[in-house]
Amino acid sequence: MTAWFQGLLGYGFGWFVATLILVLLIALPLMLAVAMIIYADRKIWAAMALRRGPNVVGPFGLLQSFADGLKVFLKETIIPSGANRGLFIIAPILTFTVALIGWAVVPFGDGMVLADINVGLLYMLAVSSLGVYGVIIAGWASNSKYPFYSALRAAAQMVSYEVSVGFVLIPVILWTGSFNLSDVIEAQRSHVFFLNGFAFNPLLFPLSIIFLISAMAETARAPFDLTEAESELVAGYQTEYSSMSFALFWLGEYGNVLLMCGMTAVLFWGGWLPPVDWAPLYYVPGIIWFFAKILFFFFVFSWVKATVPRFRYDQLMRLGWKIFLPISLLWVFLVSGYLLATKAQCPTDAGALASIRTDDEADRFMPSCRSHMPNLGGRDRAAGDHQ
Amino acid sequence: MIQAFAFYLFAAIVIASGVLTIGARNPVHSVLWLILAFFNAAGLFLILGAEFIAMLLVIVYVGAVAVLFLFVVMMLDVDFAELRAGVARYWPFATLLALVLLAEIVFALAAWNAGTIVAPKASPTMQDVSNIELLGRALYTRYVYIFEAAGLVLLVAMIGAIVLTHRQRSDVRPQRVSDQVRRRPEDAVVNMHPGVGQGVEL
């Protein structure tokens, strides 16, 4: 598509137009997905509490989120007189923007990625570390004590869990040998013992659990939603917000949750690869597998929200620093040791790389070598077309 | 063209937000301008083709250091009158510092333009290798001892900070999760059958 626009409008401008269209192609369905996922979240939560959940607006209440959105849109935006006006307005915009820009590097299918950059994973880390600013700025700019408490909690919580997320990602990077998210998925085709890496990787599995829990803490979802603990802080940093500025926080939060579910799928569960290595499953387009995995992990998020009571603050810190950090540090040693002990270094010359055709041959080398092997027989390798 | 545009955009924002960092009346605004400066500096690194350093700048400085800055500054109760009195007292010294820095920058630029002493000007080579890989090769082969030493320095700093702030308190009863998990119903519950008119001795 980029090439077509470049032929039509010239190199630079064509690229600009094509990228803009692709951005809209990701952002607009994402907004729709967020609206539906809020509905799904409420339905799951209701089902687990033996309630009906939203069932009035539209068939099965499917249009509930849109009705809520319209209602919020028509409300008056109230800015407290003591608030810091500029920052008060910037904060929700920042949260929302940060939730959107992370999707730029997510590979939806083979080659279906907006920005196929070689530091994709670091970009994700950077984006997720920016997420805290919306909360901190909102809490401070509101000039009110509960939002401020919330901002302080958010700052400490996110900095703490960033550390454990960072250490969880190191074994993944060791395994895949690349920061590029498409290569990360490709490297998971390698086998651990006889198990296929993207169906179930026993070495990375404990880390995927830690990552999922840390993701809940990073996105301040229940049971780690201390930043908006209604029994203590009214609504936390959102207390003074109303109308669209409130809705932006809401959208940003769910956008972040979806992004984290997507990251769990990409980093540990093979992204757009089917759940098990069985030939007929490859006929289903990769993007459908990817969305199915995102929805599954979102279900886990809702499940946890519906069943687990909120953590106390010291328990949250204990979990992050005293449990997750040592375990993930240990796993860095374990994974690097396994790779060094069982896998050979990549062959350096092109001829040796080209001679590798089957999965068994490729498994002798580091998983990261797979993206350099041109003739490696992947069943769906030719399926996805590059943009 | 687009590179030049991006460069001037990022550079202008870096300088403007740098000036505003110093000029902002509210210290929280100062820190936020500083964060904007970091962010745009990362953009400049991207233009240079150093995407790894750009991302590290965002992760480390914007994501962690500046958050803690903000954390501290938000809780400070700053007296502006006192601050202004401080400016009047310290400006000669501050000007001297600024002049020294300016001179150093001019010297460094001049020396760099004249060529380095031992080797030709360093520039990224090998277009097909990502700069993470190149950095890794340099750090873990040629500079491995210095790299490890840097890690040790950080470890010492970390231990120092822990030693300075750690205190043992005997008057608190912290939660012991293992005790709670190990506790069984038979440790906690006793089934009693007191006769009529008799109480229970605990």
Coordinates of C-alpha atoms in Angstrom, one line a residue:
Chain A
M1 CA 0.0 0.0 0.0
T2 CA 2.8 2.4 0.9
A3 CA 4.4 1.7 -2.5
W4 CA 1.2 2.4 -4.4
F5 CA 0.7 5.7 -2.7
Q6 CA 4.4 6.5 -3.3
G7 CA 3.9 5.8 -7.0
L8 CA 0.9 8.1 -7.0
L9 CA 2.0 11.0 -4.9
G10 CA 5.8 10.9 -4.9
Y11 CA 8.1 9.3 -2.4
G12 CA 7.9 11.5 0.7
F13 CA 4.3 12.6 0.4
G14 CA 3.0 9.2 -0.6
W15 CA 4.7 7.7 2.4
F16 CA 3.1 10.3 4.6
V17 CA -0.4 9.7 3.2
A18 CA -0.1 5.9 3.4
T19 CA 1.2 6.0 7.0
L20 CA -1.6 8.4 8.0
I21 CA -4.2 6.0 6.6
L22 CA -2.5 3.0 8.4
V23 CA -2.5 4.9 11.6
L24 CA -6.3 5.6 11.2
L25 CA -6.8 1.9 10.3
I26 CA -5.3 1.0 13.7
A27 CA -6.6 3.8 15.9
L28 CA -10.3 3.8 14.8
P29 CA -10.9 0.0 15.2
L30 CA -9.0 0.3 18.5
M31 CA -11.5 2.9 19.7
L32 CA -14.3 0.6 18.7
A33 CA -12.6 -2.3 20.4
V34 CA -12.2 -0.3 23.6
A35 CA -15.9 0.6 23.6
M36 CA -16.8 -3.1 23.2
I37 CA -14.2 -4.3 25.7
I38 CA -15.6 -2.0 28.4
Y39 CA -19.0 -3.7 27.7
A40 CA -17.3 -7.1 27.8
D41 CA -15.6 -6.3 31.0
R42 CA -18.8 -5.2 32.7
K43 CA -20.6 -8.3 31.4
I44 CA -17.9 -10.7 32.7
W45 CA -17.8 -8.9 36.0
A46 CA -21.5 -9.1 36.3
A47 CA -21.6 -12.8 35.4
M48 CA -19.1 -13.6 38.1
A49 CA -21.1 -11.6 40.6
L50 CA -24.3 -13.4 39.4
R51 CA -25.8 -10.2 38.0
R52 CA -27.0 -9.4 34.5
G53 CA -24.8 -6.5 33.7
P54 CA -25.7 -3.9 31.0
N55 CA -28.7 -5.3 29.1
V56 CA -30.9 -2.3 28.2
V57 CA -29.3 -0.3 25.4
G58 CA -29.4 -2.2 22.2
P59 CA -29.5 -6.0 21.8
F60 CA -28.0 -7.6 25.0
G61 CA -26.9 -4.1 26.0
L62 CA -24.3 -4.1 23.3
L63 CA -24.6 -0.3 22.7
Q64 CA -24.2 0.5 26.4
S65 CA -20.7 1.9 26.0
F66 CA -21.8 4.2 23.1
A67 CA -24.7 5.5 25.2
D68 CA -22.3 6.2 28.0
G69 CA -19.9 7.9 25.6
L70 CA -22.7 10.1 24.3
K71 CA -23.8 11.0 27.8
V72 CA -20.3 11.9 28.9
F73 CA -19.8 13.9 25.7
L74 CA -22.9 16.1 26.4
K75 CA -21.8 16.9 30.0
E76 CA -20.3 20.1 31.0
T77 CA -16.5 20.1 31.4
I78 CA -15.8 21.4 34.9
I79 CA -12.4 22.8 35.7
P80 CA -11.9 23.5 39.4
S81 CA -11.0 27.1 40.1
G82 CA -8.0 26.1 42.2
A83 CA -6.7 23.7 39.5
N84 CA -3.7 24.4 37.3
R85 CA -5.7 24.9 34.1
G86 CA -3.2 23.9 31.4
L87 CA -1.9 20.8 33.1
F88 CA -5.4 19.8 34.2
I89 CA -6.4 19.7 30.5
I90 CA -3.2 18.1 29.2
A91 CA -3.2 15.2 31.6
P92 CA -6.1 13.2 30.1
I93 CA -4.9 13.9 26.6
L94 CA -1.5 12.6 27.6
T95 CA -2.9 9.4 29.0
F96 CA -5.0 8.8 25.9
T97 CA -2.2 9.6 23.5
V98 CA 0.3 7.3 25.2
A99 CA -2.3 4.5 25.2
L100 CA -2.6 4.9 21.4
I101 CA 1.1 5.3 20.3
G102 CA 2.1 1.9 21.7
W103 CA 0.2 0.2 19.0
A104 CA 2.5 1.5 16.3
V105 CA 5.0 -1.4 16.9
V106 CA 2.5 -4.2 17.6
P107 CA 2.7 -6.9 14.8
F108 CA -0.9 -7.9 14.0
G109 CA 0.1 -10.5 11.5
D110 CA 3.0 -11.6 9.4
G111 CA 4.4 -8.3 8.2
M112 CA 1.3 -6.4 9.4
V113 CA 3.0 -3.8 11.5
L114 CA 2.9 -0.1 11.2
A115 CA 6.5 0.6 12.3
D116 CA 8.8 -2.5 12.0
I117 CA 11.6 -0.9 14.0
N118 CA 14.4 -2.8 15.5
V119 CA 13.9 -1.4 19.0
G120 CA 10.2 -2.3 19.2
L121 CA 10.4 -3.8 22.6
L122 CA 12.3 -0.9 24.1
Y123 CA 9.8 1.4 22.4
M124 CA 7.0 -0.5 24.3
L125 CA 8.9 -0.1 27.6
A126 CA 9.4 3.6 26.9
V127 CA 5.7 4.1 26.1
S128 CA 4.5 2.1 29.1
S129 CA 6.8 4.2 31.3
L130 CA 5.3 7.4 29.9
G131 CA 1.8 6.2 31.0
V132 CA 2.4 7.3 34.6
Y133 CA 2.7 11.0 33.6
G134 CA -1.0 11.4 32.8
V135 CA -1.8 10.2 36.3
I136 CA 0.8 12.2 38.1
I137 CA 0.0 15.4 36.3
A138 CA -3.7 14.9 36.8
G139 CA -3.2 14.3 40.5
W140 CA -1.1 17.4 41.0
A141 CA -3.0 19.8 38.7
S142 CA -6.3 19.0 40.4
N143 CA -5.0 20.8 43.5
S144 CA -7.0 18.4 45.7
K145 CA -5.8 16.0 48.4
Y146 CA -7.2 12.7 47.1
P147 CA -6.0 13.1 43.6
F148 CA -2.6 14.0 45.0
Y149 CA -2.4 10.9 47.1
S150 CA -3.3 8.9 44.1
A151 CA -0.6 10.6 42.0
L152 CA 2.1 9.7 44.6
R153 CA 0.9 6.1 44.8
A154 CA 0.9 5.9 41.0
A155 CA 4.4 7.2 40.8
A156 CA 5.8 4.7 43.3
Q157 CA 3.8 1.8 41.9
M158 CA 4.7 2.2 38.3
V159 CA 8.4 2.8 38.9
S160 CA 8.5 -0.3 41.1
Y161 CA 6.8 -2.6 38.6
E162 CA 8.8 -1.2 35.7
V163 CA 11.8 -2.8 37.3
S164 CA 10.3 -6.2 37.4
V165 CA 8.9 -5.9 33.9
G166 CA 12.3 -4.9 32.6
F167 CA 13.9 -8.0 34.2
V168 CA 11.1 -10.2 32.8
L169 CA 11.8 -8.9 29.3
I170 CA 15.5 -9.7 29.5
P171 CA 15.1 -13.6 29.3
V172 CA 12.6 -13.0 26.4
I173 CA 15.2 -10.9 24.6
L174 CA 17.9 -13.5 25.4
W175 CA 15.7 -16.2 23.9
T176 CA 14.8 -14.2 20.8
G177 CA 18.0 -12.3 20.4
S178 CA 16.1 -9.2 19.0
F179 CA 14.1 -6.2 20.1
N180 CA 12.0 -6.4 17.0
L181 CA 8.6 -7.7 17.9
S182 CA 8.2 -9.6 14.6
D183 CA 11.5 -11.4 15.2
V184 CA 10.4 -12.1 18.8
I185 CA 7.4 -14.0 17.4
E186 CA 9.5 -15.7 14.8
A187 CA 12.1 -16.9 17.3
Q188 CA 9.3 -18.6 19.4
R189 CA 8.9 -21.2 16.7
S190 CA 12.0 -22.9 18.2
H191 CA 11.5 -25.9 20.4
V192 CA 12.2 -26.4 24.1
F193 CA 12.8 -30.1 24.5
F194 CA 10.0 -31.4 22.3
L195 CA 7.5 -28.6 23.1
N196 CA 6.9 -25.9 20.5
G197 CA 8.0 -22.5 21.8
F198 CA 4.9 -20.5 20.9
A199 CA 2.4 -23.1 22.1
F200 CA 4.0 -23.6 25.5
N201 CA 7.5 -22.5 26.4
P202 CA 8.3 -24.1 29.8
L203 CA 11.3 -21.8 30.3
L204 CA 9.4 -18.6 29.7
F205 CA 6.0 -19.7 31.1
P206 CA 6.7 -18.5 34.7
L207 CA 7.8 -15.2 33.3
S208 CA 4.6 -14.9 31.3
I209 CA 2.6 -15.1 34.6
I210 CA 4.9 -12.5 36.3
F211 CA 4.5 -10.3 33.2
L212 CA 0.7 -10.6 33.3
I213 CA 0.6 -9.7 37.0
S214 CA 3.0 -6.8 36.5
A215 CA 0.9 -5.7 33.5
M216 CA -2.1 -5.4 35.9
A217 CA 0.0 -3.4 38.2
E218 CA 1.4 -1.2 35.4
T219 CA -2.1 -0.4 34.1
A220 CA -3.4 0.0 37.7
R221 CA -6.1 -2.6 37.1
A222 CA -7.7 -4.4 40.0
P223 CA -6.3 -5.9 42.3
F224 CA -3.6 -3.2 42.0
D225 CA -5.9 -0.2 41.4
L226 CA -4.7 1.6 44.5
T227 CA -4.5 4.8 42.4
E228 CA -8.3 4.9 42.2
A229 CA -9.2 2.9 45.3
E230 CA -12.8 4.2 45.9
S231 CA -12.9 3.2 49.5
E232 CA -9.9 5.4 50.3
L233 CA -9.4 8.0 47.6
V234 CA -12.9 8.7 46.2
A235 CA -11.8 8.1 42.6
G236 CA -8.2 8.9 42.9
Y237 CA -6.7 11.1 40.2
Q238 CA -10.0 11.2 38.3
T239 CA -11.9 12.7 41.2
E240 CA -12.0 16.3 39.8
Y241 CA -12.5 15.3 36.2
S242 CA -15.8 15.3 34.4
S243 CA -17.1 15.0 30.8
M244 CA -14.7 14.2 28.0
S245 CA -11.6 14.6 30.1
F246 CA -12.9 11.9 32.3
A247 CA -13.8 9.7 29.3
L248 CA -10.3 10.1 27.9
F249 CA -8.8 8.6 31.1
W250 CA -11.3 5.8 30.8
L251 CA -10.5 5.1 27.1
G252 CA -6.7 5.4 27.8
E253 CA -6.9 3.0 30.6
Y254 CA -8.7 0.3 28.6
G255 CA -6.5 1.0 25.6
N256 CA -3.5 0.3 27.8
V257 CA -5.0 -2.9 29.1
L258 CA -5.6 -4.1 25.6
L259 CA -2.0 -3.2 24.7
M260 CA -0.7 -5.1 27.7
C261 CA -2.8 -8.2 26.7
G262 CA -1.4 -7.9 23.2
M263 CA 2.2 -7.7 24.6
T264 CA 1.6 -10.8 26.6
A265 CA 0.5 -12.6 23.5
V266 CA 3.4 -11.3 21.4
L267 CA 6.2 -11.9 23.9
F268 CA 5.2 -15.3 25.3
W269 CA 2.4 -16.9 23.3
G270 CA 3.5 -16.5 19.7
G271 CA 1.4 -13.4 18.7
W272 CA -0.2 -14.2 15.3
L273 CA 0.9 -17.8 15.3
P274 CA -1.8 -20.4 16.0
P275 CA -2.0 -21.8 19.6
V276 CA -0.5 -25.2 18.6
D277 CA 1.7 -26.2 15.7
W278 CA -0.9 -28.1 13.7
A279 CA -1.2 -27.6 10.0
P280 CA -4.9 -26.9 9.5
L281 CA -4.8 -24.1 12.1
Y282 CA -2.5 -22.1 9.8
Y283 CA -5.3 -21.6 7.3
V284 CA -6.9 -19.2 9.8
P285 CA -5.4 -15.7 9.3
G286 CA -2.8 -14.8 11.9
I287 CA -4.6 -11.6 12.9
I288 CA -7.5 -13.7 14.1
W289 CA -5.3 -15.8 16.3
F290 CA -3.7 -12.6 17.6
F291 CA -7.1 -11.0 18.5
A292 CA -8.3 -14.3 20.0
K293 CA -5.2 -14.3 22.3
I294 CA -5.8 -10.6 23.2
L295 CA -9.4 -11.4 24.1
F296 CA -8.3 -14.4 26.2
F297 CA -5.9 -12.4 28.2
F298 CA -8.4 -9.7 28.6
F299 CA -10.8 -12.3 30.0
V300 CA -8.1 -13.2 32.5
F301 CA -7.8 -9.5 33.4
S302 CA -11.6 -9.3 34.0
W303 CA -11.6 -12.6 35.9
V304 CA -8.9 -11.3 38.3
K305 CA -10.7 -8.0 38.7
A306 CA -13.9 -9.8 39.6
T307 CA -12.4 -12.3 42.0
V308 CA -9.3 -10.9 43.8
P309 CA -9.6 -8.3 46.6
R310 CA -7.5 -5.2 46.3
F311 CA -3.9 -5.3 47.6
R312 CA -2.7 -3.2 50.4
Y313 CA 0.1 -0.8 49.5
D314 CA 2.9 -2.6 51.4
Q315 CA 1.8 -5.9 50.0
L316 CA 2.0 -4.4 46.5
M317 CA 5.5 -3.2 47.1
R318 CA 6.5 -6.5 48.7
L319 CA 5.2 -8.5 45.7
G320 CA 7.1 -6.3 43.2
W321 CA 10.5 -6.0 44.9
K322 CA 10.8 -9.1 47.1
I323 CA 9.1 -11.7 45.0
F324 CA 9.0 -10.8 41.3
L325 CA 12.4 -9.2 41.2
P326 CA 14.4 -12.1 42.6
I327 CA 12.5 -14.7 40.5
S328 CA 13.0 -12.8 37.3
L329 CA 16.7 -12.3 38.1
L330 CA 17.1 -16.0 38.7
W331 CA 15.3 -16.7 35.4
V332 CA 17.8 -14.5 33.5
F333 CA 20.5 -16.9 34.7
L334 CA 18.4 -19.9 33.9
V335 CA 17.4 -19.0 30.4
S336 CA 20.9 -17.7 29.4
G337 CA 22.4 -20.9 30.9
Y338 CA 20.0 -23.1 29.0
L339 CA 20.7 -21.3 25.7
L340 CA 24.5 -21.4 26.2
A341 CA 24.4 -25.1 27.2
T342 CA 22.2 -26.5 24.5
K343 CA 22.3 -24.1 21.4
A344 CA 25.1 -23.3 19.0
Q345 CA 25.9 -19.8 17.9
C346 CA 24.5 -18.6 14.6
P347 CA 26.5 -19.6 11.5
T348 CA 28.0 -16.4 10.2
D349 CA 28.3 -17.1 6.4
A350 CA 25.2 -16.8 4.2
G351 CA 25.7 -20.2 2.6
A352 CA 25.4 -22.1 5.9
L353 CA 22.3 -20.1 6.8
A354 CA 20.6 -20.8 3.5
S355 CA 21.3 -24.5 3.8
I356 CA 19.0 -24.8 6.8
R357 CA 15.5 -25.9 5.7
T358 CA 13.8 -27.8 8.5
D359 CA 12.8 -27.0 12.1
D360 CA 15.0 -29.7 13.5
E361 CA 18.1 -28.3 11.8
A362 CA 17.2 -24.8 12.9
D363 CA 16.8 -26.0 16.5
R364 CA 20.5 -26.7 16.9
F365 CA 21.1 -22.9 16.8
M366 CA 20.0 -20.0 19.0
P367 CA 16.3 -19.2 18.5
S368 CA 17.3 -15.8 17.3
C369 CA 19.0 -17.2 14.2
R370 CA 15.6 -18.2 12.7
S371 CA 14.9 -14.7 11.3
H372 CA 18.2 -14.9 9.4
M373 CA 17.5 -18.2 7.7
P374 CA 16.0 -17.5 4.2
N375 CA 15.1 -21.1 3.3
L376 CA 13.6 -22.2 6.6
G377 CA 10.3 -24.0 5.9
G378 CA 7.6 -22.3 7.7
R379 CA 4.1 -23.4 6.8
D380 CA 2.6 -19.9 6.7
R381 CA 5.7 -18.0 5.8
A382 CA 4.4 -16.9 2.4
A383 CA 0.8 -16.3 3.7
G384 CA 1.0 -12.7 4.9
D385 CA 1.8 -10.0 2.5
H386 CA 3.9 -7.1 3.6
Q387 CA 2.3 -3.7 3.6
Chain B
M1 CA 14.2 18.0 3.7
I2 CA 12.1 16.2 6.3
Q3 CA 15.3 15.4 8.3
A4 CA 16.2 19.1 8.4
F5 CA 12.7 20.0 9.4
A6 CA 12.6 17.4 12.2
F7 CA 16.1 18.5 13.4
Y8 CA 15.1 22.1 13.7
L9 CA 11.8 21.2 15.3
F10 CA 13.4 19.0 17.9
A11 CA 16.3 21.3 18.5
A12 CA 14.1 24.4 18.8
I13 CA 11.9 22.6 21.3
V14 CA 14.9 21.3 23.3
I15 CA 16.3 24.8 23.6
A16 CA 13.0 26.4 24.3
S17 CA 12.0 23.9 27.0
G18 CA 15.5 24.2 28.5
V19 CA 15.1 27.9 28.8
L20 CA 11.6 27.4 30.3
T21 CA 13.0 24.9 32.8
I22 CA 15.1 27.6 34.3
G23 CA 12.6 30.3 33.7
A24 CA 9.4 28.7 35.0
R25 CA 8.2 30.1 38.3
N26 CA 6.6 26.9 39.5
P27 CA 9.2 24.1 40.2
V28 CA 6.7 21.4 39.0
H29 CA 6.4 23.2 35.7
S30 CA 10.2 23.3 35.6
V31 CA 10.4 19.5 35.9
L32 CA 7.8 19.1 33.2
W33 CA 9.7 21.3 30.8
L34 CA 12.8 19.3 31.6
I35 CA 10.9 16.1 30.7
L36 CA 9.9 17.7 27.4
A37 CA 13.5 18.6 26.8
F38 CA 14.6 14.9 27.4
F39 CA 11.9 13.7 25.1
N40 CA 13.0 15.9 22.2
A41 CA 16.6 15.1 22.9
A42 CA 15.6 11.5 22.3
G43 CA 14.1 12.7 19.0
L44 CA 17.5 14.2 18.1
F45 CA 19.2 10.9 18.8
L46 CA 16.7 9.2 16.5
I47 CA 17.6 11.5 13.7
L48 CA 21.3 10.6 14.3
G49 CA 20.4 6.9 13.8
A50 CA 21.1 6.1 17.5
E51 CA 17.7 4.6 18.2
F52 CA 18.9 2.5 21.1
I53 CA 20.2 5.5 23.0
A54 CA 17.1 7.4 22.1
M55 CA 14.9 4.7 23.7
L56 CA 17.2 4.4 26.7
L57 CA 16.9 8.2 27.2
V58 CA 13.1 7.9 27.3
I59 CA 13.0 4.8 29.5
V60 CA 15.7 5.8 32.0
Y61 CA 15.4 9.6 32.2
V62 CA 11.8 10.2 31.3
G63 CA 10.4 7.0 32.7
A64 CA 12.3 6.7 35.9
V65 CA 14.5 9.6 36.9
A66 CA 12.1 12.4 36.0
V67 CA 9.2 10.6 37.7
L68 CA 11.2 10.6 41.0
F69 CA 12.2 14.2 40.4
L70 CA 8.5 15.1 40.0
F71 CA 7.7 13.0 43.0
V72 CA 10.0 15.0 45.2
V73 CA 9.4 18.4 43.7
M74 CA 5.6 18.0 44.0
M75 CA 5.9 17.6 47.7
L76 CA 8.2 20.5 48.3
D77 CA 6.9 23.6 49.8
V78 CA 8.9 26.2 47.9
D79 CA 9.1 29.8 49.2
F80 CA 9.4 32.0 46.1
A81 CA 10.6 35.1 48.0
E82 CA 13.5 33.2 49.4
L83 CA 14.3 31.8 46.0
R84 CA 14.4 35.2 44.5
A85 CA 16.7 36.4 47.3
G86 CA 18.9 33.5 46.4
V87 CA 19.2 34.6 42.8
A88 CA 20.4 38.0 43.8
R89 CA 23.1 36.4 46.0
Y90 CA 24.3 33.7 43.6
W91 CA 24.1 35.2 40.2
P92 CA 27.8 36.2 39.9
F93 CA 28.9 32.6 40.7
A94 CA 26.2 31.2 38.4
T95 CA 27.4 33.4 35.5
L96 CA 31.0 32.2 36.1
L97 CA 29.8 28.6 35.9
A98 CA 27.9 29.3 32.7
L99 CA 30.9 31.0 31.1
V100 CA 33.2 28.0 32.0
L101 CA 30.7 25.6 30.5
L102 CA 30.4 27.7 27.3
A103 CA 34.2 27.9 27.0
E104 CA 34.4 24.1 27.4
I105 CA 31.8 23.6 24.7
V106 CA 33.6 25.9 22.3
F107 CA 36.9 24.2 23.0
A108 CA 35.4 20.7 22.6
L109 CA 33.9 21.7 19.3
A110 CA 37.1 23.2 18.0
A111 CA 39.1 20.2 19.1
W112 CA 36.6 17.8 17.5
N113 CA 36.7 19.8 14.2
A114 CA 40.5 19.7 14.3
G115 CA 40.4 15.9 14.4
T116 CA 41.1 13.6 17.4
I117 CA 44.5 12.7 18.6
V118 CA 44.7 8.9 18.1
A119 CA 42.1 7.8 15.6
P120 CA 40.0 9.2 12.8
K121 CA 36.6 10.6 13.8
A122 CA 34.4 8.0 15.2
S123 CA 31.3 7.4 13.1
P124 CA 28.9 4.4 12.9
T125 CA 30.0 1.8 10.5
M126 CA 28.4 -1.3 9.1
Q127 CA 25.0 -0.2 8.0
D128 CA 23.4 -3.7 8.2
V129 CA 24.2 -4.3 11.9
S130 CA 21.9 -2.6 14.4
N131 CA 23.5 -0.3 16.8
I132 CA 22.4 -2.4 19.8
E133 CA 24.6 -5.2 18.5
L134 CA 27.5 -2.8 17.8
L135 CA 27.2 -1.3 21.3
G136 CA 27.0 -4.8 22.8
R137 CA 30.2 -5.9 20.9
A138 CA 32.1 -2.8 22.1
L139 CA 30.9 -3.0 25.7
Y140 CA 31.4 -6.8 26.2
T141 CA 34.7 -7.1 24.4
R142 CA 36.9 -4.1 24.5
Y143 CA 35.4 -2.2 27.4
V144 CA 34.3 -5.2 29.5
Y145 CA 36.3 -4.4 32.6
I146 CA 35.3 -0.7 32.6
F147 CA 31.7 -1.9 32.0
E148 CA 31.8 -4.3 35.0
A149 CA 33.5 -1.6 37.1
A150 CA 30.6 0.8 36.3
G151 CA 28.2 -1.9 37.4
L152 CA 30.2 -2.3 40.7
V153 CA 30.1 1.4 41.3
L154 CA 26.3 1.4 40.9
L155 CA 26.1 -1.6 43.3
V156 CA 28.1 0.2 45.9
A157 CA 25.9 3.2 45.6
M158 CA 22.8 1.1 45.9
I159 CA 24.1 -0.7 49.0
G160 CA 25.2 2.6 50.5
A161 CA 21.7 4.0 50.0
I162 CA 20.2 1.0 51.7
V163 CA 22.6 1.1 54.6
L164 CA 21.9 4.8 55.2
T165 CA 18.2 4.5 55.2
H166 CA 17.6 1.0 56.7
R167 CA 16.6 0.9 60.3
Q168 CA 15.5 -2.0 62.4
R169 CA 12.3 -1.2 64.4
S170 CA 11.4 -3.5 67.2
D171 CA 8.1 -1.9 68.0
V172 CA 6.3 -3.0 64.8
R173 CA 4.8 -6.3 63.8
P174 CA 5.2 -6.7 60.1
Q175 CA 3.1 -9.1 58.1
R176 CA 4.7 -12.5 57.8
V177 CA 3.1 -14.0 54.7
S178 CA 4.7 -17.5 55.2
D179 CA 3.3 -17.7 58.7
Q180 CA -0.2 -16.8 57.4
V181 CA 0.0 -19.3 54.6
R182 CA 1.3 -22.1 56.9
R183 CA -1.5 -21.6 59.5
R184 CA -4.0 -24.4 59.4
P185 CA -7.5 -24.7 60.8
E186 CA -6.4 -27.1 63.5
D187 CA -3.9 -24.5 64.8
A188 CA -6.6 -21.9 65.2
V189 CA -9.8 -23.6 65.9
V190 CA -10.6 -25.8 68.9
N191 CA -14.0 -27.6 69.2
M192 CA -15.2 -27.5 72.8
H193 CA -18.1 -29.3 74.4
P194 CA -18.7 -27.5 77.6
G195 CA -21.2 -29.0 79.9
V196 CA -24.4 -27.1 81.0
G197 CA -23.5 -24.2 83.3
Q198 CA -19.8 -24.5 82.6
G199 CA -17.7 -22.0 80.7
V200 CA -14.7 -22.5 78.5
E201 CA -11.2 -22.1 79.8
L202 CA -9.0 -20.4 77.2

